[in-house]
Amino acid sequence: MQTQTADETSASKRRFSDIVGYGTVIATIAMLFFFLVLPVSTIMARAFFNKGEFTFRYFPLLFSNEMLMHSIGNSLMIGVVTTLLATLLSFPLAVINVKWEFPGKGLLMGLLLVPMVMPPFVGAIGLLRFFARRGSVNLALLDLEWIDAPIDWLGPENMFWAVIVLEVLHLYPIMYLNLSASLANVDPSVEEVATTLGVPKWKQLKDIVWPLARPGYFAGAIIVFIWALTDLGTPLLVGYHETIPVQIFNMITDVNENPVGYALVFLVIVMTIAFFLLSKLALGSKKYEMMAKGHVSSARRRANWFSLPLIYLLVGGTVFLALVPHIAVIITAVSNKWFMTILPEQYTFDHFGQVFQTSLSLIGIKNSFIFAGLSTLLDLILGLLIAYVIVRRLIPFPGLLDGLVMIPLALPGIVLAFGYVVTYSDTFLDPLHNPVPLLVIAYAIRRLPYMVRSASAGLQQMSPSLEEASTTFGASRFHTLRKITVPLVTANLIAGALLCFSYAMLDVSDSLILAMKEKFYPMTKAIYVLFLEQGSGELLASALGVIGMAILAACIMGASLLLGKKMGELFRS
């Protein structure tokens, strides 16, 4: 009798594993096929085929177009320079975080993550007011008699650097989180042995710390590079239109009359995949391993009177620079009677009241909550199942499924949004008529890797013996999953859901391209349209941006509290 019960239990486990495992794989593959592979394939087909005939004629037209080639060069430079500057800024901050203890560390290191609560798309609004020819910065410099005439900070020759600054200040936390996680895993005994043997600190950094931290660095660097390369909102608001994303954005409306857009988007796909693969090759060329991961607490040193001022200067200076775009937006949102003065003559909260009295902004807030909520629910369900299948190895080759889920990190939002428009035009999913399904799916598919990473982290910390004990006492695998597994990883699921929700709320590329009618505008599309309006449009856009920033800040802080130092793992490719 007992043998029969054991056999039945074993058969039940296999049935559950097969249903969950292969059902999840089928659902994931179907989602990726229809909303990632198919759009990309459609772009590729239209880039090489005209009326059923294979052709290369669009590419010579692309390469002979001086403006498009200049835009490609500009975007590549933005990606490269942003990655380099983010590296130079993030590495010493990560070292300080991992290696040093000092008063106020928790607050200061937490403030370093502030740029994650607002996309540079919103920060550009405030900086445009501060750095205009008659803006606050020029007026302050004129009052101090440091300059004789206003500097054209945002003139054609300086727009490139304005975009770079905004991108670096927004993206360095991703690099910082990845480097901090990697450096924290370096076994301090390795460095102690090197110090005992007389190896200089700079050589330890080059020959020991860097090789061991390199995977984390490249994981963050490739995301920063692709993000900066394909960011649409920042150059669009700054007015720097000679970039790939802005050119693609402008081609959406007449892509059928000007098929060069297909060639340009295909080139972007090739570039992003190529750089993604190069990063993987860079990781695989040499492999360094430790016998154990480090215990960070034993390797930290307390800052002395000499190092403390340097640490405060570096960390505090970075925090100040990171806060400038936020401060600029907030001041713009509460400003009143601000003309030819360094700061507003009066302050008011009326603009926030007008936000909730203006139909466009109310539509944007309502739609963003609905779209982001639905996409987060989809990510939560599918992400948990995928993580469970991967961690519990319910199928052969779980690493393959993990790799498939990470693909959206390598494809820019501008590419997927463009692909959705051309693929689902004149179908029931046509975004011209009703973009809601595509917006929800676009938000979900691009944030799914964050949920999978977050859920996987929780499942890896949970012993499978707890689930085995439950099934041994007669509970079904589904009951065990619902009553034991999910409650034990709730913190990770909430953290992942908060990240998915917050980034969906302020998504730029998908929102600007797919939402074509006002009644479907998400918040970012509403901010963009308000910003373009004459009169008080800029002030309302700033107030709406501050509201979005507050929502995103609450979500990021919640996720950070729940995940702690594992936050950086979510941004690994």
XYZ file of C-alpha atoms in Angstrom:
573
model
C 0.000 0.000 0.000
C 2.787 2.408 0.912
C 4.652 1.527 -2.299
C 1.530 2.279 -4.313
C 1.122 5.640 -2.569
C 4.748 6.495 -3.223
C 4.316 5.551 -6.881
C 1.184 7.686 -7.150
C 2.995 10.609 -5.537
C 5.911 10.204 -7.923
C 3.555 10.039 -10.921
C 1.712 13.139 -9.667
C 5.026 15.002 -9.384
C 5.941 14.054 -12.927
C 2.548 15.138 -14.280
C 2.769 18.461 -12.456
C 6.348 19.004 -13.636
C 5.383 18.220 -17.235
C 2.299 20.462 -17.203
C 4.034 23.426 -15.539
C 7.380 22.933 -17.264
C 6.314 22.378 -20.835
C 3.212 24.583 -20.516
C 5.417 27.477 -19.409
C 7.889 26.817 -22.217
C 5.087 26.793 -24.820
C 3.547 30.010 -23.445
C 6.941 31.737 -23.321
C 7.921 30.666 -26.839
C 4.511 31.733 -28.192
C 4.803 35.154 -26.553
C 8.359 35.669 -27.765
C 7.468 34.480 -31.274
C 4.442 36.704 -31.835
C 5.751 39.787 -30.057
C 9.500 39.611 -30.556
C 10.545 37.218 -33.332
C 7.669 38.029 -35.707
C 8.065 41.841 -35.523
C 11.825 41.556 -36.012
C 11.336 39.086 -38.895
C 8.840 41.445 -40.527
C 11.335 44.289 -40.388
C 14.042 42.072 -41.872
C 11.735 40.834 -44.630
C 10.682 44.343 -45.613
C 14.285 45.526 -45.527
C 15.269 42.916 -48.128
C 12.095 42.311 -50.143
C 10.050 44.577 -52.389
C 6.839 43.172 -53.914
C 8.086 39.645 -53.318
C 11.487 40.219 -54.912
C 14.764 40.106 -52.993
C 16.615 43.422 -53.105
C 19.496 45.310 -51.499
C 18.494 48.680 -52.909
C 17.363 50.195 -49.594
C 20.810 49.869 -48.040
C 22.682 51.916 -50.683
C 19.994 54.575 -50.192
C 20.586 54.418 -46.453
C 24.373 54.630 -46.712
C 24.215 57.448 -49.243
C 21.934 59.546 -47.017
C 24.298 61.928 -45.273
C 21.874 62.851 -42.487
C 21.079 59.218 -41.629
C 24.749 58.245 -41.610
C 25.504 61.230 -39.413
C 22.683 60.115 -37.084
C 24.138 56.594 -36.883
C 27.553 58.007 -35.988
C 26.028 60.315 -33.365
C 24.090 57.482 -31.701
C 27.155 55.236 -31.604
C 29.175 58.036 -30.033
C 26.428 58.662 -27.478
C 26.480 54.961 -26.549
C 30.268 54.744 -26.312
C 30.851 58.028 -24.457
C 27.962 57.386 -22.051
C 29.329 53.917 -21.224
C 32.870 55.218 -20.671
C 31.783 58.126 -18.475
C 29.349 55.930 -16.528
C 32.234 53.493 -15.930
C 34.583 56.218 -14.702
C 31.878 57.506 -12.382
C 30.574 54.154 -11.122
C 33.734 52.162 -10.441
C 35.123 54.324 -7.584
C 31.617 54.562 -6.115
C 31.289 50.765 -6.158
C 34.709 50.380 -4.519
C 33.716 52.845 -1.793
C 30.447 51.009 -1.230
C 32.101 47.600 -0.914
C 35.404 48.451 0.764
C 34.723 51.374 3.113
C 32.608 52.234 6.136
C 31.866 55.864 7.027
C 29.173 57.914 8.822
C 26.055 58.485 6.736
C 26.960 55.739 4.268
C 23.454 54.246 4.091
C 21.852 57.573 3.192
C 24.502 58.670 0.691
C 24.766 55.331 -1.099
C 20.977 55.172 -1.249
C 20.838 58.636 -2.812
C 23.142 57.387 -5.571
C 20.163 55.409 -6.877
C 17.979 58.515 -7.159
C 18.497 58.871 -10.962
C 16.680 55.559 -11.422
C 13.446 57.236 -10.283
C 13.234 59.461 -13.347
C 14.080 58.902 -17.005
C 16.259 61.580 -18.617
C 13.231 62.267 -20.815
C 11.635 64.093 -17.850
C 14.879 65.591 -16.540
C 15.423 67.289 -19.886
C 12.394 69.517 -19.262
C 13.929 71.107 -16.175
C 17.421 71.356 -17.621
C 16.079 73.157 -20.700
C 14.782 75.898 -18.396
C 17.977 76.038 -16.329
C 20.395 76.047 -19.254
C 18.519 78.225 -21.747
C 20.306 81.337 -23.050
C 18.429 83.396 -20.452
C 18.143 80.559 -17.993
C 19.198 80.282 -14.362
C 22.783 79.168 -15.000
C 23.637 81.982 -17.405
C 21.951 84.604 -15.234
C 23.883 83.395 -12.183
C 27.186 83.480 -14.083
C 26.405 86.971 -15.402
C 25.607 88.203 -11.888
C 28.915 86.789 -10.647
C 30.622 88.478 -13.654
C 32.214 85.165 -14.603
C 31.002 85.570 -18.183
C 30.345 88.619 -20.359
C 27.610 87.143 -22.547
C 25.175 84.231 -22.209
C 26.551 80.834 -23.178
C 24.457 78.818 -25.614
C 24.569 75.619 -23.542
C 21.934 73.926 -25.675
C 23.037 75.250 -29.036
C 23.616 72.879 -31.974
C 27.275 72.408 -31.043
C 26.481 71.558 -27.401
C 23.335 69.418 -27.726
C 25.411 66.245 -28.013
C 26.962 66.823 -24.598
C 23.609 67.785 -23.091
C 22.264 64.360 -24.136
C 25.426 62.661 -22.815
C 25.154 64.335 -19.399
C 21.505 63.360 -19.028
C 22.183 59.775 -20.106
C 25.165 59.352 -17.763
C 23.309 60.799 -14.779
C 20.421 58.417 -15.423
C 22.292 55.223 -16.308
C 25.315 55.155 -13.984
C 23.282 53.446 -11.179
C 22.885 50.342 -13.368
C 26.657 50.157 -13.762
C 27.146 50.952 -10.082
C 24.751 48.195 -8.940
C 26.382 45.581 -11.164
C 29.907 46.539 -10.124
C 28.940 46.626 -6.442
C 27.419 43.144 -6.670
C 30.507 41.815 -8.473
C 33.038 43.430 -6.136
C 31.096 42.205 -3.099
C 31.544 38.639 -4.354
C 35.344 38.918 -4.526
C 36.769 36.805 -1.705
C 38.722 39.241 0.525
C 41.209 36.492 1.426
C 42.519 36.637 -2.156
C 43.459 40.285 -1.727
C 44.834 39.631 1.759
C 47.178 36.967 0.392
C 48.290 39.338 -2.374
C 48.955 42.097 0.188
C 50.939 39.653 2.349
C 53.060 38.770 -0.694
C 53.778 42.455 -1.286
C 51.622 42.972 -4.392
C 50.857 46.705 -4.807
C 47.221 47.806 -4.532
C 47.040 49.005 -8.142
C 48.330 45.625 -9.347
C 45.793 43.792 -7.160
C 43.091 45.917 -8.751
C 44.321 45.146 -12.275
C 45.211 41.462 -11.924
C 42.788 40.206 -9.253
C 39.779 42.455 -8.638
C 39.133 43.475 -12.249
C 39.155 39.953 -13.763
C 36.800 38.703 -11.037
C 34.479 41.710 -11.341
C 34.544 41.774 -15.143
C 31.349 39.716 -15.713
C 29.338 42.166 -13.634
C 30.910 45.113 -15.388
C 30.159 43.871 -18.902
C 26.622 42.912 -17.866
C 26.010 46.502 -16.803
C 28.029 48.072 -19.627
C 26.104 46.395 -22.443
C 22.766 47.509 -20.959
C 24.030 51.077 -20.514
C 25.411 51.136 -24.065
C 22.269 49.788 -25.745
C 20.037 51.994 -23.590
C 21.977 55.157 -24.488
C 22.288 54.122 -28.145
C 18.539 53.666 -28.573
C 17.048 56.194 -26.136
C 14.363 58.230 -27.887
C 12.999 60.644 -25.284
C 16.140 62.547 -24.282
C 17.382 63.665 -27.725
C 13.773 64.316 -28.764
C 13.177 66.810 -25.935
C 16.653 68.334 -26.038
C 16.157 68.943 -29.759
C 19.080 66.784 -30.883
C 17.271 65.084 -33.751
C 20.245 63.634 -35.618
C 20.177 60.316 -33.779
C 18.932 56.884 -34.854
C 15.897 56.713 -32.509
C 14.588 60.146 -33.503
C 15.020 59.347 -37.201
C 13.095 56.083 -36.725
C 10.403 57.966 -34.785
C 10.030 60.455 -37.644
C 9.808 57.637 -40.220
C 6.906 55.825 -38.547
C 4.212 57.860 -40.305
C 5.552 57.454 -43.844
C 7.380 54.128 -43.647
C 5.363 52.707 -46.555
C 6.379 55.599 -48.795
C 9.978 55.641 -47.490
C 11.088 52.014 -46.948
C 14.620 53.127 -46.030
C 13.260 53.079 -42.474
C 13.212 49.272 -42.590
C 16.889 49.216 -43.521
C 17.719 51.618 -40.689
C 15.844 49.560 -38.082
C 17.453 46.357 -39.401
C 20.861 48.016 -38.987
C 19.980 48.860 -35.376
C 19.035 45.207 -34.750
C 22.348 44.037 -36.206
C 24.318 46.562 -34.128
C 22.628 45.733 -30.823
C 22.939 41.961 -31.325
C 26.566 42.368 -32.438
C 27.480 44.420 -29.366
C 25.583 41.988 -27.131
C 27.526 39.048 -28.576
C 30.811 40.942 -28.316
C 30.163 41.461 -24.616
C 29.568 37.727 -24.227
C 32.805 36.961 -26.095
C 34.647 39.412 -23.871
C 33.378 37.483 -20.865
C 34.216 34.120 -22.339
C 37.749 34.824 -23.542
C 39.173 34.228 -20.068
C 37.580 32.664 -17.032
C 38.521 33.455 -13.460
C 36.990 31.691 -10.487
C 37.299 31.702 -6.704
C 36.895 28.816 -4.321
C 34.278 30.836 -2.435
C 32.440 34.108 -2.636
C 33.605 36.930 -0.468
C 32.223 38.059 2.849
C 32.161 41.792 2.394
C 31.980 42.733 6.055
C 35.425 41.356 6.769
C 37.018 43.350 3.956
C 35.615 46.790 4.805
C 37.825 49.476 6.286
C 36.703 52.455 8.336
C 37.502 55.752 6.642
C 40.124 57.882 8.423
C 40.590 61.663 8.552
C 42.434 61.611 5.195
C 40.113 59.380 3.165
C 36.817 60.611 4.645
C 36.819 64.058 2.928
C 37.676 62.421 -0.422
C 34.836 59.936 -0.045
C 32.338 62.641 0.886
C 33.528 64.790 -2.003
C 33.148 62.018 -4.573
C 29.890 60.515 -3.299
C 28.342 63.849 -2.318
C 29.376 65.476 -5.597
C 27.842 62.628 -7.597
C 24.620 62.798 -5.574
C 24.428 66.568 -6.169
C 24.925 66.199 -9.924
C 22.403 63.363 -10.029
C 19.841 65.503 -8.216
C 20.214 68.532 -10.516
C 17.720 67.290 -13.175
C 15.218 66.344 -10.449
C 15.592 69.694 -8.710
C 15.238 71.496 -12.044
C 11.971 69.694 -12.851
C 10.552 70.274 -9.359
C 11.416 73.995 -9.408
C 9.897 74.336 -12.884
C 6.743 72.559 -11.707
C 6.216 74.946 -8.742
C 7.461 78.120 -10.444
C 5.409 81.281 -10.916
C 6.507 84.601 -12.465
C 9.869 83.255 -13.593
C 11.368 85.557 -16.195
C 14.944 86.884 -16.320
C 15.591 85.792 -12.725
C 17.844 83.056 -11.412
C 14.993 81.462 -9.489
C 11.224 82.026 -9.687
C 9.904 85.190 -8.052
C 6.976 83.216 -6.667
C 6.148 79.573 -6.059
C 2.814 77.849 -6.475
C 1.273 74.385 -6.414
C -1.458 75.423 -8.823
C 0.173 73.508 -11.687
C -0.382 70.240 -9.825
C -4.027 71.137 -9.409
C -4.245 71.907 -13.126
C -2.796 68.480 -13.900
C -5.876 66.880 -12.327
C -8.160 69.334 -14.123
C -6.674 68.835 -17.587
C -8.194 65.992 -19.584
C -4.943 65.069 -21.342
C -2.941 64.613 -18.127
C -5.780 62.723 -16.434
C -5.995 60.398 -19.439
C -2.238 59.844 -19.268
C -2.236 59.013 -15.536
C -5.263 56.706 -15.786
C -3.982 54.884 -18.862
C -0.488 54.416 -17.430
C -1.873 52.868 -14.246
C -4.070 50.508 -16.266
C -1.441 49.541 -18.856
C 1.375 49.199 -16.316
C -0.855 47.255 -13.921
C -1.942 44.762 -16.577
C 1.603 44.291 -17.869
C 2.902 43.777 -14.325
C 0.251 41.142 -13.657
C 1.288 39.344 -16.837
C 4.967 39.559 -15.820
C 4.174 38.328 -12.315
C 2.384 35.181 -13.463
C 4.672 34.262 -16.341
C 7.864 35.382 -14.564
C 7.160 33.221 -11.502
C 6.422 30.170 -13.639
C 9.546 30.667 -15.765
C 11.738 31.152 -12.698
C 10.212 28.049 -11.054
C 10.855 25.953 -14.157
C 14.456 27.217 -14.432
C 15.444 26.937 -10.762
C 13.674 23.627 -10.101
C 14.877 22.241 -13.460
C 11.475 20.924 -14.532
C 12.638 20.642 -18.154
C 15.858 19.592 -19.892
C 18.278 22.463 -20.628
C 16.698 25.104 -18.340
C 19.554 27.466 -19.219
C 18.168 27.687 -22.754
C 14.841 28.989 -21.436
C 16.716 31.458 -19.235
C 18.610 32.730 -22.271
C 15.402 33.112 -24.307
C 13.791 35.195 -21.582
C 16.775 37.561 -21.479
C 16.550 38.365 -25.221
C 14.308 41.449 -24.691
C 17.215 43.079 -22.835
C 19.214 43.002 -26.064
C 16.490 44.501 -28.275
C 15.692 48.212 -27.891
C 12.155 49.400 -27.309
C 12.288 51.593 -30.404
C 12.901 48.492 -32.552
C 10.049 46.468 -31.037
C 7.619 49.397 -31.209
C 8.499 49.976 -34.870
C 8.085 46.241 -35.512
C 4.640 46.188 -33.893
C 3.437 49.059 -36.089
C 4.542 47.427 -39.355
C 3.599 43.859 -38.342
C 0.141 44.398 -36.932
C -1.028 47.227 -39.185
C -4.501 46.490 -40.641
C -5.103 43.687 -38.138
C -7.205 43.555 -34.970
C -4.022 44.616 -33.107
C -3.469 47.704 -35.284
C -2.194 50.393 -32.851
C -3.856 53.082 -34.972
C -7.262 51.851 -33.808
C -6.553 50.345 -30.378
C -2.963 50.166 -29.089
C -3.890 48.859 -25.623
C -3.072 45.154 -26.228
C 0.258 45.972 -27.879
C 1.180 48.531 -25.207
C 0.467 46.046 -22.402
C 2.411 43.289 -24.169
C 5.276 45.641 -25.090
C 5.603 46.810 -21.477
C 5.414 43.219 -20.222
C 7.860 41.591 -22.611
C 10.556 44.220 -22.024
C 10.313 43.958 -18.196
C 9.861 40.189 -17.997
C 13.630 39.594 -17.429
C 13.493 41.701 -14.237
C 10.674 39.582 -12.821
C 12.385 36.312 -13.757
C 15.645 37.437 -12.140
C 13.872 38.602 -8.985
C 11.795 35.420 -8.623
C 14.825 33.229 -9.384
C 16.802 34.926 -6.614
C 14.066 34.070 -4.111
C 13.661 30.471 -5.284
C 17.423 29.847 -5.151
C 17.456 30.902 -1.490
C 14.574 28.537 -0.669
C 15.394 24.902 0.036
C 13.487 22.418 -2.196
C 13.153 20.179 0.873
C 10.276 22.378 2.086
C 8.313 21.584 -1.064
C 9.266 17.917 -0.890
C 8.040 17.679 2.702
C 4.683 19.146 1.694
C 4.157 16.692 -1.171
C 5.314 13.787 1.008
C 2.445 14.529 3.403
C -0.062 14.367 0.552
C -0.351 17.958 -0.654
C -0.565 18.404 -4.412
C 2.267 20.197 -6.196
C -0.071 23.032 -7.133
C -1.216 23.368 -3.501
C 2.446 23.365 -2.416
C 3.310 26.025 -4.961
C 0.398 28.217 -3.850
C 0.668 27.746 -0.079
C 4.420 27.304 0.494
C 6.565 28.383 -2.460
C 4.808 31.635 -3.349
C 4.508 32.930 0.269
C 8.210 32.280 0.871
C 9.287 34.280 -2.194
C 6.637 37.008 -1.822
C 9.208 39.692 -1.037
C 11.093 38.951 -4.259
C 7.862 38.875 -6.277
C 6.745 42.219 -4.854
C 10.170 43.732 -5.560
C 10.141 42.478 -9.145
C 6.548 43.650 -9.616
C 7.401 47.126 -8.311
C 10.266 47.413 -10.785
C 8.162 46.165 -13.697
C 5.305 48.508 -12.785
C 7.467 51.584 -12.260
C 9.439 51.230 -15.488
C 6.243 50.520 -17.434
C 4.657 53.659 -15.965
C 7.351 55.869 -17.472
C 8.172 53.886 -20.622
C 9.101 56.217 -23.471
C 9.693 54.445 -26.801
C 6.638 52.185 -26.841
C 4.392 54.927 -25.469
C 5.439 57.609 -27.960
C 5.199 55.324 -30.991
C 2.245 53.011 -30.297
C -0.197 55.470 -28.663
C -1.466 57.386 -31.703
C -4.791 58.724 -30.399
C -5.210 61.020 -27.399
C -7.635 58.740 -25.546
C -4.917 56.057 -25.419
C -2.000 58.314 -24.383
C 0.072 56.983 -21.449
C 1.731 59.411 -19.076
C 4.965 59.888 -21.038
C 3.090 60.636 -24.268
C 0.962 63.141 -22.346
C 4.112 64.783 -20.930
C 5.597 65.063 -24.420
C 2.441 66.567 -25.953
C 1.995 69.012 -23.047
C 5.640 70.064 -23.343
C 5.084 71.022 -26.992
C 2.078 73.217 -26.151
C 2.598 76.958 -25.949
C 1.948 78.853 -22.743
C 1.717 76.775 -19.577
C 2.337 73.451 -21.334
C 5.920 73.217 -20.078
C 4.796 73.859 -16.486
C 2.051 71.226 -16.662
C 4.489 68.755 -18.253
C 6.918 69.362 -15.377
C 4.191 68.878 -12.760
C 3.073 65.652 -14.430
C 6.728 64.558 -14.592
C 7.103 65.163 -10.852
C 4.018 63.020 -10.183
C 5.501 60.242 -12.312
C 8.816 60.675 -10.530
C 7.120 60.293 -7.138
C 5.370 57.086 -8.249
C 8.598 55.660 -9.630
C 10.568 56.692 -6.522
C 8.157 54.882 -4.214
C 8.361 51.731 -6.345
C 12.171 51.755 -6.624
C 12.616 52.375 -2.892
C 10.258 49.520 -2.101
C 12.083 47.165 -4.448
C 15.462 48.247 -3.059
C 14.363 47.628 0.536
C 13.061 44.168 -0.355
C 15.978 43.068 -2.547
C 18.881 44.909 -0.904
C 22.218 44.183 -2.558
C 20.634 41.763 -5.027
C 19.115 44.735 -6.884
C 22.001 44.767 -9.357
C 21.314 41.165 -10.377
C 18.103 42.293 -12.086
C 20.044 44.333 -14.629
C 22.290 41.516 -15.779
C 21.962 40.372 -19.363
